[in-house]
Amino acid sequence: MKLPPLNALRVFVVAAEHLSFTRAAAALSLTQGAISRHVQTLEEYYGATLFTRQARGLALTAEGEALVKPAREAFQLLNEASEALRLRQSDLRVRMPPTPAMRWVLPNLADFQARHPEYTLHLLTQLIHNKPFNRAEYDLAVVGLSSPEAAADLRLECICREKLIPVCSPSLLAGKHPLHVPDDLRHHTLLHPWRDQNTWKRWLTLAGVSGVNPESGVTFDALEYALHAAVAGMGVTLAQASMVTQDLDSGRLVIPFDTVLETEWAYYLVYPHELAELPKVRAFRDWLVHTVANSEEASWLARQGY
């Protein structure tokens, strides 16, 4: 495929818009002579005259009229594609479950923007990870997995292993049935953050509690809902330590007992190998790892009364 001289074609389009070599020269920061030479080059390429001179300036010939519209549209399409590619490099698209998005990213979003003003973060939330990685929709994904399977084209990086602690409203500590020891949970509603999970059973066993039915209580679809119920004083929930920092700092929630249940579950950052060295991917990866580590450390300090 042989293309016409593109610089000359671009000059022709601008000259056709202004119907003046003088105004086209000003618009393109060229001399009038340069505009004339570009147009002459294009006329020689097509073997046709593109402009005629009239008393009030230039006019397009029939050949010029036939060329200007498709040429203008072609440059417009090229400009749109170029802008889309430029934006793609500055747009950072991340998919993650709602709770990590609300607990890790949103409270610290201003910090990310201050550190990386060159990127625009687009957060896509999805409750269940049941799709293969979609490069067309996002650059990175945060997924919760209990037994990750390696993929040849993807990098899986563990950013946070699940460490579950009990949390509740401070009102429960001083209520009718205070929470002094784990056995006191028999007087309170167990809030289950996830369906089909046995985490309360495992925690109660670890804490040496035998008089509490681990199946009783209220079950939710996500940790976020259980945390809202706990803040409202509805009962005691298990929560990942790194996700309750804000609630502990504000006093909305407290940690009644020190027992920590470490599970096989973990959150992984997933992205294609070919994107690993992309600046925006490295920036988000480093920031998220740092943010999660700080959140987990803050929860431990709160647990110890600092």
CSV table of C-alpha atoms in Angstrom, one decimal:
chain,number,residue,atom,x,y,z
A,1,MET,CA,0.0,0.0,0.0
A,2,LYS,CA,1.5,3.3,-1.1
A,3,LEU,CA,0.4,6.4,0.8
A,4,PRO,CA,0.7,10.0,-0.3
A,5,PRO,CA,3.2,12.2,1.4
A,6,LEU,CA,1.4,12.6,4.8
A,7,ASN,CA,3.0,16.0,5.8
A,8,ALA,CA,1.9,17.4,2.5
A,9,LEU,CA,-1.5,15.9,2.9
A,10,ARG,CA,-1.9,17.5,6.4
A,11,VAL,CA,-0.8,20.9,5.0
A,12,PHE,CA,-3.4,20.5,2.3
A,13,VAL,CA,-6.2,19.8,4.8
A,14,VAL,CA,-5.3,22.9,6.8
A,15,ALA,CA,-5.0,25.1,3.7
A,16,ALA,CA,-8.4,23.8,2.6
A,17,GLU,CA,-9.9,24.7,5.9
A,18,HIS,CA,-8.6,28.3,5.7
A,19,LEU,CA,-8.6,28.7,1.9
A,20,SER,CA,-5.5,30.7,2.4
A,21,PHE,CA,-1.8,29.8,2.4
A,22,THR,CA,-1.1,32.7,4.6
A,23,ARG,CA,-3.5,31.6,7.4
A,24,ALA,CA,-2.5,28.0,7.0
A,25,ALA,CA,1.1,29.0,7.5
A,26,ALA,CA,0.2,30.8,10.7
A,27,ALA,CA,-1.8,27.8,11.9
A,28,LEU,CA,1.1,25.4,11.3
A,29,SER,CA,3.9,27.8,12.2
A,30,LEU,CA,5.4,27.5,8.7
A,31,THR,CA,6.2,30.0,6.0
A,32,GLN,CA,3.9,30.7,3.2
A,33,GLY,CA,6.5,29.3,0.8
A,34,ALA,CA,6.6,26.0,2.7
A,35,ILE,CA,2.8,25.7,2.5
A,36,SER,CA,3.0,26.3,-1.3
A,37,ARG,CA,5.8,23.7,-1.7
A,38,HIS,CA,3.8,21.0,0.3
A,39,VAL,CA,0.7,21.6,-1.9
A,40,GLN,CA,2.8,21.5,-5.0
A,41,THR,CA,4.3,18.2,-3.9
A,42,LEU,CA,0.8,16.7,-3.4
A,43,GLU,CA,-0.4,18.0,-6.7
A,44,GLU,CA,2.6,16.4,-8.4
A,45,TYR,CA,1.8,13.1,-6.6
A,46,TYR,CA,-1.8,13.1,-7.8
A,47,GLY,CA,-1.2,14.7,-11.1
A,48,ALA,CA,-4.0,17.2,-10.5
A,49,THR,CA,-4.5,20.8,-9.4
A,50,LEU,CA,-6.0,21.0,-5.9
A,51,PHE,CA,-6.5,24.8,-5.6
A,52,THR,CA,-7.4,27.7,-7.9
A,53,ARG,CA,-6.7,31.3,-7.2
A,54,GLN,CA,-9.6,33.7,-7.1
A,55,ALA,CA,-10.0,37.4,-6.4
A,56,ARG,CA,-10.9,36.7,-2.8
A,57,GLY,CA,-8.4,34.0,-2.2
A,58,LEU,CA,-8.2,30.2,-2.9
A,59,ALA,CA,-10.9,27.8,-4.0
A,60,LEU,CA,-10.8,24.0,-4.1
A,61,THR,CA,-10.9,22.4,-7.5
A,62,ALA,CA,-13.2,19.4,-8.1
A,63,GLU,CA,-10.1,17.1,-7.3
A,64,GLY,CA,-9.4,19.1,-4.2
A,65,GLU,CA,-13.0,18.8,-3.0
A,66,ALA,CA,-12.9,15.0,-3.6
A,67,LEU,CA,-9.7,14.7,-1.5
A,68,VAL,CA,-10.3,17.0,1.4
A,69,LYS,CA,-13.2,15.2,3.2
A,70,PRO,CA,-11.6,11.7,3.3
A,71,ALA,CA,-8.2,13.2,4.2
A,72,ARG,CA,-9.7,15.2,7.1
A,73,GLU,CA,-11.6,12.1,8.4
A,74,ALA,CA,-8.5,10.0,8.2
A,75,PHE,CA,-6.5,12.5,10.2
A,76,GLN,CA,-9.4,12.7,12.7
A,77,LEU,CA,-9.4,8.9,13.1
A,78,LEU,CA,-5.6,8.9,13.6
A,79,ASN,CA,-5.9,11.7,16.2
A,80,GLU,CA,-8.6,9.8,18.1
A,81,ALA,CA,-6.6,6.6,18.1
A,82,SER,CA,-3.5,8.4,19.2
A,83,GLU,CA,-5.4,10.1,22.1
A,84,ALA,CA,-6.9,6.8,23.1
A,85,LEU,CA,-3.5,5.2,23.2
A,86,ARG,CA,-2.1,8.1,25.2
A,87,LEU,CA,-4.9,7.9,27.7
A,88,ARG,CA,-4.5,4.1,27.9
A,89,GLN,CA,-0.9,4.7,29.2
A,90,SER,CA,-2.2,7.1,31.9
A,91,ASP,CA,-5.3,5.1,32.8
A,92,LEU,CA,-4.8,2.5,35.5
A,93,ARG,CA,-7.6,-0.1,35.5
A,94,VAL,CA,-7.9,-2.3,38.6
A,95,ARG,CA,-10.5,-5.0,39.4
A,96,MET,CA,-11.0,-6.2,43.0
A,97,PRO,CA,-13.7,-7.4,45.3
A,98,PRO,CA,-15.8,-4.6,47.0
A,99,THR,CA,-14.4,-5.0,50.5
A,100,PRO,CA,-10.7,-4.6,49.7
A,101,ALA,CA,-11.7,-1.7,47.5
A,102,MET,CA,-13.6,0.0,50.3
A,103,ARG,CA,-11.1,-0.9,53.1
A,104,TRP,CA,-7.7,-0.6,51.4
A,105,VAL,CA,-8.1,1.7,48.4
A,106,LEU,CA,-10.8,4.2,49.0
A,107,PRO,CA,-9.6,5.5,52.4
A,108,ASN,CA,-6.1,5.9,51.0
A,109,LEU,CA,-7.0,7.0,47.4
A,110,ALA,CA,-5.8,10.6,48.1
A,111,ASP,CA,-2.4,9.3,49.0
A,112,PHE,CA,-2.1,7.4,45.8
A,113,GLN,CA,-3.2,10.4,43.7
A,114,ALA,CA,-0.7,12.6,45.6
A,115,ARG,CA,2.1,10.1,44.9
A,116,HIS,CA,1.1,9.4,41.3
A,117,PRO,CA,-0.8,12.4,39.8
A,118,GLU,CA,0.1,11.2,36.3
A,119,TYR,CA,-2.3,8.2,36.6
A,120,THR,CA,-6.1,8.1,36.6
A,121,LEU,CA,-7.3,5.1,38.7
A,122,HIS,CA,-10.4,3.3,37.4
A,123,LEU,CA,-11.7,0.8,40.1
A,124,LEU,CA,-13.9,-2.1,38.9
A,125,THR,CA,-15.5,-4.1,41.7
A,126,GLN,CA,-16.7,-7.6,41.4
A,127,LEU,CA,-17.9,-9.8,44.3
A,128,ILE,CA,-17.0,-13.2,42.9
A,129,HIS,CA,-13.8,-14.0,41.0
A,130,ASN,CA,-15.2,-16.4,38.4
A,131,LYS,CA,-13.7,-15.1,35.1
A,132,PRO,CA,-10.3,-15.5,33.5
A,133,PHE,CA,-8.1,-12.4,33.4
A,134,ASN,CA,-9.4,-9.9,30.9
A,135,ARG,CA,-6.7,-7.7,29.5
A,136,ALA,CA,-9.2,-5.6,27.5
A,137,GLU,CA,-11.0,-4.6,30.7
A,138,TYR,CA,-8.3,-4.1,33.3
A,139,ASP,CA,-4.5,-4.0,33.9
A,140,LEU,CA,-4.4,-5.7,37.3
A,141,ALA,CA,-6.8,-7.6,39.5
A,142,VAL,CA,-6.9,-8.3,43.2
A,143,VAL,CA,-8.4,-11.8,44.0
A,144,GLY,CA,-9.0,-13.8,47.1
A,145,LEU,CA,-7.9,-17.4,46.8
A,146,SER,CA,-7.4,-20.4,49.1
A,147,SER,CA,-5.4,-22.5,46.6
A,148,PRO,CA,-4.0,-20.4,43.8
A,149,GLU,CA,-3.3,-22.1,40.5
A,150,ALA,CA,-0.3,-20.8,38.5
A,151,ALA,CA,-0.9,-19.6,35.0
A,152,ALA,CA,1.8,-19.4,32.4
A,153,ASP,CA,0.9,-15.9,31.3
A,154,LEU,CA,0.0,-14.4,34.6
A,155,ARG,CA,1.9,-13.3,37.7
A,156,LEU,CA,0.3,-14.0,41.1
A,157,GLU,CA,1.8,-12.1,44.0
A,158,CYS,CA,0.5,-12.6,47.5
A,159,ILE,CA,-0.1,-9.3,49.2
A,160,CYS,CA,-2.0,-10.3,52.3
A,161,ARG,CA,-2.6,-13.6,54.1
A,162,GLU,CA,-5.9,-13.8,55.9
A,163,LYS,CA,-5.6,-13.2,59.7
A,164,LEU,CA,-9.0,-13.1,61.3
A,165,ILE,CA,-9.7,-11.3,64.6
A,166,PRO,CA,-13.1,-10.8,66.4
A,167,VAL,CA,-14.4,-7.3,66.4
A,168,CYS,CA,-17.5,-5.7,67.8
A,169,SER,CA,-19.1,-2.4,68.9
A,170,PRO,CA,-17.6,-1.1,72.2
A,171,SER,CA,-21.2,-1.0,73.5
A,172,LEU,CA,-21.1,-4.8,73.8
A,173,LEU,CA,-18.2,-4.7,76.1
A,174,ALA,CA,-20.1,-2.9,78.8
A,175,GLY,CA,-23.6,-4.2,78.0
A,176,LYS,CA,-25.8,-6.6,79.9
A,177,HIS,CA,-23.5,-9.5,79.0
A,178,PRO,CA,-19.9,-8.1,78.9
A,179,LEU,CA,-17.3,-9.8,76.8
A,180,HIS,CA,-14.5,-10.7,79.2
A,181,VAL,CA,-13.5,-14.1,77.9
A,182,PRO,CA,-14.3,-16.0,74.7
A,183,ASP,CA,-16.9,-18.1,76.5
A,184,ASP,CA,-19.0,-15.0,76.9
A,185,LEU,CA,-19.8,-15.2,73.1
A,186,ARG,CA,-22.6,-17.6,74.0
A,187,HIS,CA,-24.6,-14.5,75.0
A,188,HIS,CA,-24.1,-12.7,71.7
A,189,THR,CA,-24.9,-13.2,68.0
A,190,LEU,CA,-22.2,-14.5,65.8
A,191,LEU,CA,-21.9,-12.5,62.6
A,192,HIS,CA,-20.6,-14.7,59.7
A,193,PRO,CA,-19.0,-12.5,57.0
A,194,TRP,CA,-19.1,-15.2,54.3
A,195,ARG,CA,-21.5,-18.0,53.3
A,196,ASP,CA,-20.3,-21.6,53.3
A,197,GLN,CA,-17.3,-20.8,55.6
A,198,ASN,CA,-16.3,-22.5,58.9
A,199,THR,CA,-14.2,-19.7,60.2
A,200,TRP,CA,-16.2,-19.2,63.4
A,201,LYS,CA,-15.9,-22.9,64.1
A,202,ARG,CA,-12.1,-22.8,63.6
A,203,TRP,CA,-11.7,-19.7,65.7
A,204,LEU,CA,-13.8,-21.0,68.6
A,205,THR,CA,-11.7,-24.2,68.5
A,206,LEU,CA,-8.5,-22.3,68.5
A,207,ALA,CA,-9.8,-20.2,71.5
A,208,GLY,CA,-10.7,-23.3,73.4
A,209,VAL,CA,-14.5,-22.4,73.4
A,210,SER,CA,-16.9,-25.4,73.5
A,211,GLY,CA,-20.2,-23.8,74.7
A,212,VAL,CA,-21.0,-21.7,71.6
A,213,ASN,CA,-22.7,-23.1,68.6
A,214,PRO,CA,-20.5,-22.0,65.6
A,215,GLU,CA,-23.4,-22.4,63.2
A,216,SER,CA,-25.7,-19.9,65.0
A,217,GLY,CA,-26.1,-16.2,64.2
A,218,VAL,CA,-26.5,-14.2,61.0
A,219,THR,CA,-24.7,-14.9,57.7
A,220,PHE,CA,-23.7,-12.3,55.1
A,221,ASP,CA,-22.4,-12.3,51.5
A,222,ALA,CA,-19.4,-10.1,52.2
A,223,LEU,CA,-17.3,-8.8,55.1
A,224,GLU,CA,-18.5,-5.3,54.5
A,225,TYR,CA,-22.0,-6.1,55.5
A,226,ALA,CA,-20.9,-8.0,58.6
A,227,LEU,CA,-18.8,-5.0,59.7
A,228,HIS,CA,-21.7,-2.6,59.3
A,229,ALA,CA,-23.8,-5.0,61.5
A,230,ALA,CA,-21.0,-5.2,64.1
A,231,VAL,CA,-20.8,-1.3,64.2
A,232,ALA,CA,-24.5,-1.2,64.8
A,233,GLY,CA,-24.1,-3.5,67.8
A,234,MET,CA,-25.8,-6.5,66.3
A,235,GLY,CA,-23.1,-9.0,67.3
A,236,VAL,CA,-19.5,-10.0,67.0
A,237,THR,CA,-17.9,-10.7,63.6
A,238,LEU,CA,-14.6,-12.1,62.5
A,239,ALA,CA,-12.7,-9.7,60.2
A,240,GLN,CA,-9.4,-9.6,58.4
A,241,ALA,CA,-7.0,-7.5,60.5
A,242,SER,CA,-5.9,-5.3,57.6
A,243,MET,CA,-9.4,-4.3,56.8
A,244,VAL,CA,-10.6,-2.8,60.1
A,245,THR,CA,-7.9,-0.2,60.7
A,246,GLN,CA,-10.3,2.7,60.1
A,247,ASP,CA,-13.0,1.3,62.4
A,248,LEU,CA,-10.5,0.6,65.2
A,249,ASP,CA,-8.8,4.0,64.9
A,250,SER,CA,-12.2,5.7,65.1
A,251,GLY,CA,-13.5,3.6,68.0
A,252,ARG,CA,-16.4,2.3,66.0
A,253,LEU,CA,-15.1,-1.2,66.6
A,254,VAL,CA,-12.9,-2.9,69.2
A,255,ILE,CA,-11.1,-6.2,69.5
A,256,PRO,CA,-12.5,-8.1,72.5
A,257,PHE,CA,-10.1,-11.1,72.4
A,258,ASP,CA,-6.5,-11.6,71.3
A,259,THR,CA,-6.9,-14.9,69.5
A,260,VAL,CA,-6.0,-14.7,65.8
A,261,LEU,CA,-7.0,-17.3,63.2
A,262,GLU,CA,-4.6,-17.6,60.3
A,263,THR,CA,-6.2,-19.3,57.4
A,264,GLU,CA,-5.0,-20.6,54.0
A,265,TRP,CA,-6.9,-17.8,52.3
A,266,ALA,CA,-4.9,-14.9,50.9
A,267,TYR,CA,-5.3,-11.9,48.6
A,268,TYR,CA,-3.2,-12.0,45.4
A,269,LEU,CA,-2.3,-9.3,42.9
A,270,VAL,CA,-2.7,-10.7,39.4
A,271,TYR,CA,-1.3,-9.2,36.2
A,272,PRO,CA,0.2,-10.4,32.9
A,273,HIS,CA,3.9,-11.0,32.9
A,274,GLU,CA,4.3,-8.5,30.0
A,275,LEU,CA,2.9,-5.7,32.1
A,276,ALA,CA,5.1,-6.3,35.1
A,277,GLU,CA,7.6,-3.6,34.3
A,278,LEU,CA,5.0,-1.1,33.1
A,279,PRO,CA,5.4,2.0,35.3
A,280,LYS,CA,1.8,2.3,36.2
A,281,VAL,CA,1.6,-1.3,37.2
A,282,ARG,CA,4.7,-1.1,39.3
A,283,ALA,CA,3.4,2.1,40.9
A,284,PHE,CA,0.1,0.6,42.0
A,285,ARG,CA,1.7,-2.7,43.1
A,286,ASP,CA,4.2,-1.0,45.3
A,287,TRP,CA,1.6,1.4,46.7
A,288,LEU,CA,-0.9,-1.3,47.5
A,289,VAL,CA,1.6,-3.6,49.2
A,290,HIS,CA,2.8,-0.7,51.3
A,291,THR,CA,-0.8,0.4,52.2
A,292,VAL,CA,-1.9,-3.1,53.2
A,293,ALA,CA,1.2,-3.7,55.3
A,294,ASN,CA,0.6,-0.4,57.1
A,295,SER,CA,-3.1,-1.3,57.7
A,296,GLU,CA,-2.2,-4.6,59.1
A,297,GLU,CA,0.4,-3.1,61.4
A,298,ALA,CA,-2.0,-0.5,62.6
A,299,SER,CA,-4.6,-3.1,63.5
A,300,TRP,CA,-2.0,-5.0,65.6
A,301,LEU,CA,-1.1,-1.8,67.4
A,302,ALA,CA,-4.8,-1.2,68.1
A,303,ARG,CA,-5.1,-4.8,69.3
A,304,GLN,CA,-2.3,-4.2,71.8
A,305,GLY,CA,-3.9,-1.0,73.1
A,306,TYR,CA,-1.5,1.5,71.5
